[in-house]
mmCIF file of C-alpha atoms in Angstrom:
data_model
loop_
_atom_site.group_PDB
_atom_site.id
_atom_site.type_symbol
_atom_site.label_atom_id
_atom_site.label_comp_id
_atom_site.label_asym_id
_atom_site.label_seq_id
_atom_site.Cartn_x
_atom_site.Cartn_y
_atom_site.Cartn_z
ATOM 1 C CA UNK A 1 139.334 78.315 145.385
ATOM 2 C CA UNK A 2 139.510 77.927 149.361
ATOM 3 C CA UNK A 3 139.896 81.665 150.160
ATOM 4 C CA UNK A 4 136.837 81.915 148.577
ATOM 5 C CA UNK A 5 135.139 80.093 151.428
ATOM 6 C CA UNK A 6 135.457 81.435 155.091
ATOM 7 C CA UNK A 7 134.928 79.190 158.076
ATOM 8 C CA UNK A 8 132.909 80.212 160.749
ATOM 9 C CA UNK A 9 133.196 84.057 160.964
ATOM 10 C CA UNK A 10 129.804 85.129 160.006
ATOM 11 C CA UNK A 11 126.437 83.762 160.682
ATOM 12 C CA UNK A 12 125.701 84.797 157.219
ATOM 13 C CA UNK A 13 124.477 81.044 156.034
ATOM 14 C CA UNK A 14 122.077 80.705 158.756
ATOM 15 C CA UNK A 15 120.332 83.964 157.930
ATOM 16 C CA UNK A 16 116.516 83.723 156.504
ATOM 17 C CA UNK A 17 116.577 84.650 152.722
ATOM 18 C CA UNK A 18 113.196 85.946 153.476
ATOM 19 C CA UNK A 19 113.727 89.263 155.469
ATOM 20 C CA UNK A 20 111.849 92.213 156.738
ATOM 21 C CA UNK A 21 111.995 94.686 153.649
ATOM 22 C CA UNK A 22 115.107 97.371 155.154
ATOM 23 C CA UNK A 23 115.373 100.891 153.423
ATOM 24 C CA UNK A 24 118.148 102.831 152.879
ATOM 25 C CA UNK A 25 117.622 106.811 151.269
ATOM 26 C CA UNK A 26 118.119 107.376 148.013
ATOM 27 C CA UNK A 27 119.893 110.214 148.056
ATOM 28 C CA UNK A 28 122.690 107.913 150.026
ATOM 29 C CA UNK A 29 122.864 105.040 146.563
ATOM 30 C CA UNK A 30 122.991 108.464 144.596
ATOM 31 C CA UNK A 31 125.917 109.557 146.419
ATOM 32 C CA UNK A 32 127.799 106.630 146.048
ATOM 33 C CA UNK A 33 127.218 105.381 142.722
ATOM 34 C CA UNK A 34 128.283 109.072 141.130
ATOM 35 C CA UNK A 35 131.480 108.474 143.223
ATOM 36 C CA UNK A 36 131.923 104.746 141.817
ATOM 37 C CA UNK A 37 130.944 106.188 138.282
ATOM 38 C CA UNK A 38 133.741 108.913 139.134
ATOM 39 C CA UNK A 39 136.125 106.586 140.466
ATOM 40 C CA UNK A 40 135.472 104.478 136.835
ATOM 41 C CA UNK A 41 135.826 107.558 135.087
ATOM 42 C CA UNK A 42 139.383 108.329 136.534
ATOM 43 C CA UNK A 43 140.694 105.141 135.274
ATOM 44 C CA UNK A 44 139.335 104.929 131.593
ATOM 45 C CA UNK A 45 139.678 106.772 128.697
ATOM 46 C CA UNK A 46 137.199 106.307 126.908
ATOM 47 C CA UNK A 47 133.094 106.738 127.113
ATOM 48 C CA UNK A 48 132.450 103.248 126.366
ATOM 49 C CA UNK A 49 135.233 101.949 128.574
ATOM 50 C CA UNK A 50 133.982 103.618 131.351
ATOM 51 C CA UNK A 51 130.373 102.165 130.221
ATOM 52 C CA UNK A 52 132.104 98.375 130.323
ATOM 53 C CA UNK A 53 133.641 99.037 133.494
ATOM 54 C CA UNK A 54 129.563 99.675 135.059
ATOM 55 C CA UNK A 55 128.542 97.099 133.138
ATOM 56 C CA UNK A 56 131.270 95.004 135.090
ATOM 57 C CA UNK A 57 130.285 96.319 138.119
ATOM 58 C CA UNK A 58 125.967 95.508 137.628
ATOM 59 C CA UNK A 59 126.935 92.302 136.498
ATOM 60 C CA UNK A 60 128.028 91.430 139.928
ATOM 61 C CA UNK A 61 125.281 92.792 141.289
ATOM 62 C CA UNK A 62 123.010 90.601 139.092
ATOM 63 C CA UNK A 63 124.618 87.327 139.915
ATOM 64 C CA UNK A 64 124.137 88.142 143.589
ATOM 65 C CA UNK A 65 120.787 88.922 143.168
ATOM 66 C CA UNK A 66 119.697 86.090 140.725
ATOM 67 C CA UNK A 67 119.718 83.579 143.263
ATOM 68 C CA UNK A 68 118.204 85.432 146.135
ATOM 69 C CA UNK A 69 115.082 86.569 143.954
ATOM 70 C CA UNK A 70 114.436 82.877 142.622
ATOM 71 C CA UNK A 71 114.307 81.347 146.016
ATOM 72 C CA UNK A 72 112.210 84.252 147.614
ATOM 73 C CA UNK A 73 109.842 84.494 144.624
ATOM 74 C CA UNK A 74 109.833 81.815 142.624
ATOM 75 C CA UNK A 75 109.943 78.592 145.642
ATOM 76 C CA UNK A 76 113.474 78.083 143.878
ATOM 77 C CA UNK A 77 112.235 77.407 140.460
ATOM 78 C CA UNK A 78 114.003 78.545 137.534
ATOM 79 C CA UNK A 79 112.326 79.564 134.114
ATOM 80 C CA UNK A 80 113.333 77.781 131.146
ATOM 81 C CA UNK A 81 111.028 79.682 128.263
ATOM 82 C CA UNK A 82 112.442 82.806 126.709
ATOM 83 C CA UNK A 83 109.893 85.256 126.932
ATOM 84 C CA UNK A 84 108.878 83.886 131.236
ATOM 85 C CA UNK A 85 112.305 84.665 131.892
ATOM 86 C CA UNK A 86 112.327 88.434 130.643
ATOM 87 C CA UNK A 87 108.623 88.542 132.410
ATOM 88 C CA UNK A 88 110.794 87.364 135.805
ATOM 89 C CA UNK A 89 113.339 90.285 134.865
ATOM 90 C CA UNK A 90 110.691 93.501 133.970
ATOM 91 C CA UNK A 91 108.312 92.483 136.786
ATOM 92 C CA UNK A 92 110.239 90.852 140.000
ATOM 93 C CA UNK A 93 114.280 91.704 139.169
ATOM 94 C CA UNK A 94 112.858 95.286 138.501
ATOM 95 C CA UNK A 95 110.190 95.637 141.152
ATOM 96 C CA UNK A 96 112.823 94.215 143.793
ATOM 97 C CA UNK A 97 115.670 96.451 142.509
ATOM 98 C CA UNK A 98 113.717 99.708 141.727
ATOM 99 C CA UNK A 99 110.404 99.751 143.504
ATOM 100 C CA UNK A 100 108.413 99.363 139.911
ATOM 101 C CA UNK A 101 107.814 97.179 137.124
ATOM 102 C CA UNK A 102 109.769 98.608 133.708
ATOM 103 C CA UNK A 103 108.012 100.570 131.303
ATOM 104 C CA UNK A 104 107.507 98.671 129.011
ATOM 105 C CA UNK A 105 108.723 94.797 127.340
ATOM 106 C CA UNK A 106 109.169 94.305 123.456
ATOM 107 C CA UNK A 107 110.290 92.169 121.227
ATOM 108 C CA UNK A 108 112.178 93.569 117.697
ATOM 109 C CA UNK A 109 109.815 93.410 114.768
ATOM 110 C CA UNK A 110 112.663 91.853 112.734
ATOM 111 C CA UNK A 111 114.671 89.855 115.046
ATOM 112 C CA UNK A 112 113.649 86.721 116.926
ATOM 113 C CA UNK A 113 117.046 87.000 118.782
ATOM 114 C CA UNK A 114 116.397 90.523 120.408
ATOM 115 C CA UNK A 115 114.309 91.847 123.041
ATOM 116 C CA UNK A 116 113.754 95.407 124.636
ATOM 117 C CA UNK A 117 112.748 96.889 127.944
ATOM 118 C CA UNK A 118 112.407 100.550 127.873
ATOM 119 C CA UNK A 119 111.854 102.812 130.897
ATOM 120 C CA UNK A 120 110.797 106.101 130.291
ATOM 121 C CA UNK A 121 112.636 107.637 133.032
ATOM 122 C CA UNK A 122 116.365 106.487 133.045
ATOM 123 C CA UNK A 123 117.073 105.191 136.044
ATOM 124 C CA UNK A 124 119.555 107.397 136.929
ATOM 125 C CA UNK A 125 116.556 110.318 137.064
ATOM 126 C CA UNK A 126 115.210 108.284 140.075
ATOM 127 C CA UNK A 127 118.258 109.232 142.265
ATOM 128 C CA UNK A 128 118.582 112.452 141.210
ATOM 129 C CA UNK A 129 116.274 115.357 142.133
ATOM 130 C CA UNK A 130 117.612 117.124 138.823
ATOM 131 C CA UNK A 131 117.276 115.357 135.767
ATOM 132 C CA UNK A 132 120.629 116.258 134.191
ATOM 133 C CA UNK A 133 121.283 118.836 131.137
ATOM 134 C CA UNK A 134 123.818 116.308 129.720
ATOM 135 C CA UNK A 135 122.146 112.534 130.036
ATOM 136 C CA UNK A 136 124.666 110.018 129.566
ATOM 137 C CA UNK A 137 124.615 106.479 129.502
ATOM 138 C CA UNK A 138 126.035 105.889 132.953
ATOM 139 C CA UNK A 139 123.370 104.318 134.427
ATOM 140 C CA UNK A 140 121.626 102.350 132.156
ATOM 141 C CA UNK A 141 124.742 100.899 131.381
ATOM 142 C CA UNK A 142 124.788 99.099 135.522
ATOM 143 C CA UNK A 143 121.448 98.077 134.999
ATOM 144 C CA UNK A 144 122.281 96.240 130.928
ATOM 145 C CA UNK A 145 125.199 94.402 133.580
ATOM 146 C CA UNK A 146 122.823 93.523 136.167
ATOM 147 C CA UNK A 147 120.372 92.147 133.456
ATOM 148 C CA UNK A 148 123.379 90.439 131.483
ATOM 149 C CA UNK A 149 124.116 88.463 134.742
ATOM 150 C CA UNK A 150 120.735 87.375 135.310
ATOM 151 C CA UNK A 151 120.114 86.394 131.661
ATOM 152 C CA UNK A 152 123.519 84.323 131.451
ATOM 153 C CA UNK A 153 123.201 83.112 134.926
ATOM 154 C CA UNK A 154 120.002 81.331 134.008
ATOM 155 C CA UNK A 155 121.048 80.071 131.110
ATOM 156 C CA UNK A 156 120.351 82.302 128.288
ATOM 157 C CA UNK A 157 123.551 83.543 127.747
ATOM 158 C CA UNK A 158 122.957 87.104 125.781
ATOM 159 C CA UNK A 159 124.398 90.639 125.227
ATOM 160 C CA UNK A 160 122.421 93.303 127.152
ATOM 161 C CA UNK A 161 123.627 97.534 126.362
ATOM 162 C CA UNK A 162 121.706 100.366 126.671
ATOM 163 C CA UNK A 163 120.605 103.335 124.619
ATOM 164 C CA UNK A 164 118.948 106.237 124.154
ATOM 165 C CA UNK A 165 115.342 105.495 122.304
ATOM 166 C CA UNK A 166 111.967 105.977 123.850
ATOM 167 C CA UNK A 167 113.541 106.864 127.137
ATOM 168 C CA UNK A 168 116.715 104.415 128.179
ATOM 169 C CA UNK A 169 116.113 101.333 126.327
ATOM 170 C CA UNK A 170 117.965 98.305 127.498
ATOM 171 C CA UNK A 171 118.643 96.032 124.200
ATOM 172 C CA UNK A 172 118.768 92.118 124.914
ATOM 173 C CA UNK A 173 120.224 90.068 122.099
ATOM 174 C CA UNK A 174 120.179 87.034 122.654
ATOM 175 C CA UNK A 175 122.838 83.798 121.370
ATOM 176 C CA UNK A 176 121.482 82.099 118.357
ATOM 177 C CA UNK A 177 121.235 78.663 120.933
ATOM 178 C CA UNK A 178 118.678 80.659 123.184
ATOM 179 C CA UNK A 179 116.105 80.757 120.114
ATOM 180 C CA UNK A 180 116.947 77.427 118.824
ATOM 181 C CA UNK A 181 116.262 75.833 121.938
ATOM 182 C CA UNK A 182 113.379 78.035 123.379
ATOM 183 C CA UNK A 183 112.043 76.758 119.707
ATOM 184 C CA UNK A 184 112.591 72.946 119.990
ATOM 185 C CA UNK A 185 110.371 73.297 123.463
ATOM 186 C CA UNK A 186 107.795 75.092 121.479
ATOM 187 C CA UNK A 187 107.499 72.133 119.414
ATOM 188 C CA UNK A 188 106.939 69.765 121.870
ATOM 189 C CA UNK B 1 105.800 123.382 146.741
ATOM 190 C CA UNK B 2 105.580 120.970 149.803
ATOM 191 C CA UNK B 3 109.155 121.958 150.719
ATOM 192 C CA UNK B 4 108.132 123.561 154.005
ATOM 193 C CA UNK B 5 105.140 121.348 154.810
ATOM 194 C CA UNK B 6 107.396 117.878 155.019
ATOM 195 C CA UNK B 7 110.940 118.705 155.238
ATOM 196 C CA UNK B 8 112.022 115.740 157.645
ATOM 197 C CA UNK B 9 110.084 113.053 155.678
ATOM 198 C CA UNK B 10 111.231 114.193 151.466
ATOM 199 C CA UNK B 11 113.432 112.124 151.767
ATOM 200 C CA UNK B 12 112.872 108.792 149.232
ATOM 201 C CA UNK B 13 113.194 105.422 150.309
ATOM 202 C CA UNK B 14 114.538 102.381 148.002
ATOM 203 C CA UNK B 15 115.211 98.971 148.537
ATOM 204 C CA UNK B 16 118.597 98.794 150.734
ATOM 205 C CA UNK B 17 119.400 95.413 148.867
ATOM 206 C CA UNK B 18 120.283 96.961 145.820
ATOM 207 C CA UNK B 19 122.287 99.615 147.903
ATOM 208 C CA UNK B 20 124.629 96.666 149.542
ATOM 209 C CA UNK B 21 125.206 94.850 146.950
ATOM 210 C CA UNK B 22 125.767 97.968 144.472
ATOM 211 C CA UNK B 23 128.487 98.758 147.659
ATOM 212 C CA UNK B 24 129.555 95.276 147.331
ATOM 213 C CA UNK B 25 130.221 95.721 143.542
ATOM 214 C CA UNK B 26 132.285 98.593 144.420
ATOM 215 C CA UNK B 27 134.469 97.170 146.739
ATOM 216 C CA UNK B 28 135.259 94.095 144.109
ATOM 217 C CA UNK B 29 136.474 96.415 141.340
ATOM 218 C CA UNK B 30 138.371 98.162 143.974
ATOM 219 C CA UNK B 31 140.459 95.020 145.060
ATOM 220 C CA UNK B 32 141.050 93.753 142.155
ATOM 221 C CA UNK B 33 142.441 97.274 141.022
ATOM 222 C CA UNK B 34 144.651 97.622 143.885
ATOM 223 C CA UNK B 35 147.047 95.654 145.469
ATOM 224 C CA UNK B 36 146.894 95.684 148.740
ATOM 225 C CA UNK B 37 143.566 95.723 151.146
ATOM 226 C CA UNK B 38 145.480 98.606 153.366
ATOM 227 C CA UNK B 39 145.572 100.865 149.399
ATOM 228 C CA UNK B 40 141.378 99.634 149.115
ATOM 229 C CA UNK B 41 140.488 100.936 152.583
ATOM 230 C CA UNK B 42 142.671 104.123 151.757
ATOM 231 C CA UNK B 43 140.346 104.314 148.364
ATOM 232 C CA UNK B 44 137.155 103.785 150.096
ATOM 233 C CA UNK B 45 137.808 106.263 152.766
ATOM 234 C CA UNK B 46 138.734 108.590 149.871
ATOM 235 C CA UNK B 47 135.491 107.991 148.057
ATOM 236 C CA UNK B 48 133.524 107.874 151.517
ATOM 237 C CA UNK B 49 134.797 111.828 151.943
ATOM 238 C CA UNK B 50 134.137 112.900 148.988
ATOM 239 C CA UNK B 51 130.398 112.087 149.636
ATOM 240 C CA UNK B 52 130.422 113.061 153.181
ATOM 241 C CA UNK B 53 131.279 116.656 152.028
ATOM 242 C CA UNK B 54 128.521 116.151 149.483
ATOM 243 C CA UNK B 55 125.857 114.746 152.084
ATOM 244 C CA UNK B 56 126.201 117.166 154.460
ATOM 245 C CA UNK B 57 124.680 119.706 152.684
ATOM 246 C CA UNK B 58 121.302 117.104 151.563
ATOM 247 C CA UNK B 59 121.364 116.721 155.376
ATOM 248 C CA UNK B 60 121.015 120.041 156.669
ATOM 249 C CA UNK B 61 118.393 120.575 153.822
ATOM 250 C CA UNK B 62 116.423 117.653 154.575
ATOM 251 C CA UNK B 63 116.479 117.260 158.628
ATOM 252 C CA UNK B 64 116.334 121.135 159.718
ATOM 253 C CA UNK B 65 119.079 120.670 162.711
ATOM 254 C CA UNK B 66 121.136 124.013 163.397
ATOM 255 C CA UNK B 67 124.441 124.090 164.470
ATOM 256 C CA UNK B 68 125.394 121.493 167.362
ATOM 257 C CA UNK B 69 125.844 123.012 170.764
ATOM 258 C CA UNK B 70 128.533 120.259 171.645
ATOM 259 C CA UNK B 71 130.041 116.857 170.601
ATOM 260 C CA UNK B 72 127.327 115.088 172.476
ATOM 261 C CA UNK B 73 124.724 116.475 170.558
ATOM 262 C CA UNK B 74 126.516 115.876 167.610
ATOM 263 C CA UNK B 75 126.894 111.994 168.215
ATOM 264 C CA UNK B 76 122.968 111.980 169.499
ATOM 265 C CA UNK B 77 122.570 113.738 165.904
ATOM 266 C CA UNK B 78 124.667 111.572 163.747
ATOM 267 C CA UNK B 79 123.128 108.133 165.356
ATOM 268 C CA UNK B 80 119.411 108.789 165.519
ATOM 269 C CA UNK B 81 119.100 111.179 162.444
ATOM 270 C CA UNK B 82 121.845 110.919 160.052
ATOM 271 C CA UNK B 83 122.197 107.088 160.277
ATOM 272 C CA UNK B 84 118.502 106.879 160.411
ATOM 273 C CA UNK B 85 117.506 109.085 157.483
ATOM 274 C CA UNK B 86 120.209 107.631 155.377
ATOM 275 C CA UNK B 87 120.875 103.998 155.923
ATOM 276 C CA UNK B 88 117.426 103.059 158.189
ATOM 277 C CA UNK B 89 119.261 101.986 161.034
ATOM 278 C CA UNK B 90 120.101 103.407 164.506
ATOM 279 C CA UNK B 91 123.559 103.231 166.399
ATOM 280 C CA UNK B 92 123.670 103.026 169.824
ATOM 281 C CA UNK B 93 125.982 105.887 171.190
ATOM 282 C CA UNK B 94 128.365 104.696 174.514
ATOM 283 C CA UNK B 95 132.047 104.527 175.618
ATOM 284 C CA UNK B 96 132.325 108.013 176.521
ATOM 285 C CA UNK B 97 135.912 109.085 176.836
ATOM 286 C CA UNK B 98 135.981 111.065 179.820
ATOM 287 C CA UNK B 99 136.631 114.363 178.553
ATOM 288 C CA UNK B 100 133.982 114.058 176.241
ATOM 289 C CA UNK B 101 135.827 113.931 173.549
ATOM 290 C CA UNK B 102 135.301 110.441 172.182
ATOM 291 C CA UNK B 103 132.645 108.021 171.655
ATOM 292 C CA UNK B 104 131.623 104.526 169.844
ATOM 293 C CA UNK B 105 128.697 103.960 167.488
ATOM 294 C CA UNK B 106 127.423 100.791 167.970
ATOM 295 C CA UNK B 107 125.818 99.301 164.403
ATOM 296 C CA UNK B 108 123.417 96.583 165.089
ATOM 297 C CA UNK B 109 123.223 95.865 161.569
ATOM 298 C CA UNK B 110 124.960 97.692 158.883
ATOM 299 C CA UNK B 111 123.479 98.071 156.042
ATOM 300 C CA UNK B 112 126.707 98.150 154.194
ATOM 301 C CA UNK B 113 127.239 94.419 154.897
ATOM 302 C CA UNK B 114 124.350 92.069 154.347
ATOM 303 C CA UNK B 115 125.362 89.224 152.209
ATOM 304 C CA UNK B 116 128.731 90.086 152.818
ATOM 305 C CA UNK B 117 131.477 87.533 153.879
ATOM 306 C CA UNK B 118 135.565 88.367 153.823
ATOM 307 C CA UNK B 119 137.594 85.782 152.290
ATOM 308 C CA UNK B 120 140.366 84.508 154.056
ATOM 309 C CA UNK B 121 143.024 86.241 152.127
ATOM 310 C CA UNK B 122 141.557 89.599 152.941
ATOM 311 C CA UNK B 123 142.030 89.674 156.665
ATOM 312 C CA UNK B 124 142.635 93.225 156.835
ATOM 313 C CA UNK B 125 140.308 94.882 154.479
ATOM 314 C CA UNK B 126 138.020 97.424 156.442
ATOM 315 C CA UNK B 127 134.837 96.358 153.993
ATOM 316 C CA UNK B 128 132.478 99.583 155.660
ATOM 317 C CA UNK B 129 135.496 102.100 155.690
ATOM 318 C CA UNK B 130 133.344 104.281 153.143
ATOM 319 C CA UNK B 131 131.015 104.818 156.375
ATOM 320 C CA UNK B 132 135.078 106.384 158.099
ATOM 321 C CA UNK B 133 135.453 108.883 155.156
ATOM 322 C CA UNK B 134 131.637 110.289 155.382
ATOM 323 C CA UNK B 135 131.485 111.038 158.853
ATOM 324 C CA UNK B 136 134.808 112.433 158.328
ATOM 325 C CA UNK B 137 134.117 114.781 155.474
ATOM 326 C CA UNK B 138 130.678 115.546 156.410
ATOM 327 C CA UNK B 139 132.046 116.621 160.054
ATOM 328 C CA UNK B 140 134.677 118.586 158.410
ATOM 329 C CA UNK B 141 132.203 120.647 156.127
ATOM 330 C CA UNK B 142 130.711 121.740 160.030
ATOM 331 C CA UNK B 143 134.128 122.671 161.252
ATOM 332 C CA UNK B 144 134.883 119.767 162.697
ATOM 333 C CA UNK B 145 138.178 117.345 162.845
ATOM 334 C CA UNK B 146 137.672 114.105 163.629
ATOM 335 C CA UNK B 147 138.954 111.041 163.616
ATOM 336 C CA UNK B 148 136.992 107.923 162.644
ATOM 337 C CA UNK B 149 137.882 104.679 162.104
ATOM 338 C CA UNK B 150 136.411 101.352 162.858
ATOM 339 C CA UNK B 151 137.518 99.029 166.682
ATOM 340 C CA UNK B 152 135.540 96.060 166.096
ATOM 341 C CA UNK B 153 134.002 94.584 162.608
ATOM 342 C CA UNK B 154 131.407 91.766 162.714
ATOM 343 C CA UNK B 155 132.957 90.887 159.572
ATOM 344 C CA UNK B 156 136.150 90.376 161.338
ATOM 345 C CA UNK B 157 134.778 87.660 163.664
ATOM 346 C CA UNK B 158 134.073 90.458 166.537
ATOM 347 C CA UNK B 159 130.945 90.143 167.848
ATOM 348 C CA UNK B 160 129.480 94.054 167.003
ATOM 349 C CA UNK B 161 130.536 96.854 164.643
ATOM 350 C CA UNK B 162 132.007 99.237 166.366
ATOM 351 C CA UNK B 163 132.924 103.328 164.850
ATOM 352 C CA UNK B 164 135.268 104.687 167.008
ATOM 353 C CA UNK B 165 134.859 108.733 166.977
ATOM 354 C CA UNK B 166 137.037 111.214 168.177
ATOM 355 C CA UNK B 167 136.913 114.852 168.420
ATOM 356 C CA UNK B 168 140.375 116.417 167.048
ATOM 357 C CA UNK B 169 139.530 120.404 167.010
ATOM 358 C CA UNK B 170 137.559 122.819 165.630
ATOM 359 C CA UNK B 171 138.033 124.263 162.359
ATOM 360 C CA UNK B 172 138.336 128.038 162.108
ATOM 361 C CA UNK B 173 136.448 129.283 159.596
ATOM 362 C CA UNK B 174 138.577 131.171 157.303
ATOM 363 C CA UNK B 175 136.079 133.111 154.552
ATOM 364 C CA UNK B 176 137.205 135.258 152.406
ATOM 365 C CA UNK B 177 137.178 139.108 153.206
ATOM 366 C CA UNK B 178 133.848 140.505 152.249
ATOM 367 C CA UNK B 179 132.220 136.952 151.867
ATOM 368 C CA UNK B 180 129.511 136.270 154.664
#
């Protein structure tokens, strides 16, 4: 667990977490996350395996970002209600990560346990000029990690994939404790 | 439409914290699928290439610069417009070699490494090396060897970031017969 810890070399701890917005082109994340989703593709086999391994990769991103966003945005508060915490993920995870609320936030007609946020545009349209005869998965499948993190980091531990409906539409299904719990606070 | 109006400014911007940290993703899987950091930086400089090659061409579409009259131009270029236009920042160009041949980029802050601290145990991974293989390839697309690799690494306890640049030859075009 040490190595995890460095002493001294970086300043990075006494750093504001509140920081002068910096931009970086788009066309430069493009670049590299085709050559990360072509790196992934070299060592799978498999569309969905190659899907996990982005998944893998967002969820790191997520857990990075979880903490950062509820200190800057929320004075360090975390949510504890179901349906605040997927308002905290389609209006300030998304509008930090992607310049934009998502589309759009639903819940499934028959299922308490599952949620959806659709965007119209996958995301991976909003790096590349061309939208892409062949759409695949690819991206969506970063962001469903990036929201998985978040989610299970705060303590709604759920499944997050993506699909193709109404756009990209990231599917949050949450465990059966989520509801039960978000219900007993109801009742209060 | 607007192509000719704004070609310096088409360029669109996006939060660079989801850039660093996607970066930072990237260079996790990579160590734990390798062994070694020296087989990592080898793999990032690999990937970096790839997209230096591929960014070239987005660069000479987007910034309207013809061909570089000599390496000093080029290093003016690559600091205040490249950098600039793709990761917001500016590099300070000095340490002349003198023949000309060979300068440093100084990075005040690179992009590549906010949030970013090297465990212990990875003492000699080159975290930004991706930033070796694009100059590299994207040099090489403009007939241009060079050799780029990084002297000094905040990361690594040195007090700037320093990409060490130098000018190998020129490449001789070699089109095929009848091509233009």
């Amino acid at each position: 667990m040490d190595t995890r810890f460095t002493r001294g070399k970086s300043s990075i701890l006494e750093r504001p977490l509140t920081r002068p917005k910096t931009e970086v082109s788009m066309s430069a994340f493009a670049l590299l996350f085709s050559e990360m989703v072509q790196y992934c593709q070299s060592r799978v086999y498999s569309v969905s395996e190659l899907q996990t391994r982005l998944a893998d990769m967002g969820q790191s991103v997520g857990a990075s970002m979880l903490d950062v966003l509820v200190l800057r945005e929320k004075n360090g508060k975390r949510e504890t209600k179901v349906l605040n915490m997927l308002l905290f993920i389609k209006v300030n995870v998304w509008k930090s990560l992607f310049g934009k609320e998502a589309d759009k936030l639903e819940q499934a007609n028959d299922d308490d346990k599952t949620y959806y946020i659709i965007e119209k545009e996958p995301l991976i349209n909003a790096y590349i000029s061309v939208p892409k005869e062949n759409s695949s998965l690819n991206c969506a499948a970063f962001t469903a990690g990036i929201v998985e993190a978040i989610l299970t980091h705060s303590g709604f531990p759920a499944k997050v994939t993506a699909h193709w409906h109404k756009g990209t539409t990231l599917m949050i299904k949450f465990n059966e404790s989520v509801i039960a719990r978000d219900k007993a606070l109801d009742g209060r | 439409m607007s192509r000719q109006s704004n070609r310096t400014t088409d360029s669109k911007k996006m939060n660079s914290e989801l850039f660093t940290l996607t970066y930072g993703a990237l260079v996790t899987q990579l160590c734990k699928d390798y062994e070694n950091d020296e087989e990592v930086n080898k793999q990032l400089d690999k990937m970096g290439y790839n997209i230096g090659v591929r960014l070239i061409e987005d660069f000479l579409a987007r910034s309207s610069i013809g061909r570089c009259q000599d390496f000093r131009e080029t290093a003016d270029v690559i600091a205040k417009v490249a950098f600039k236009m793709y990761l917001g920042t500016t590099p300070s160009v000095t340490n002349w070699s003198p023949a000309g041949d060979e300068f440093s980029l100084i990075l005040e802050n690179n992009p590549l490494v906010d949030f970013v601290e090297l465990p212990d145990n990875h003492s000699t991974l080159i975290y930004s090396n991706l930033l070796c293989g694009v100059l590299r390839g994207a040099l090489e697309m403009v007939q241009m060897a060079v050799d780029v690799r990084f002297a000094q690494d905040t990361l690594r306890g040195d007090n700037v970031t320093e990409i060490r640049m130098k000018f190998i030859k020129r490449i001789e075009e070699n089109l095929p017969a009848g091509d233009e």
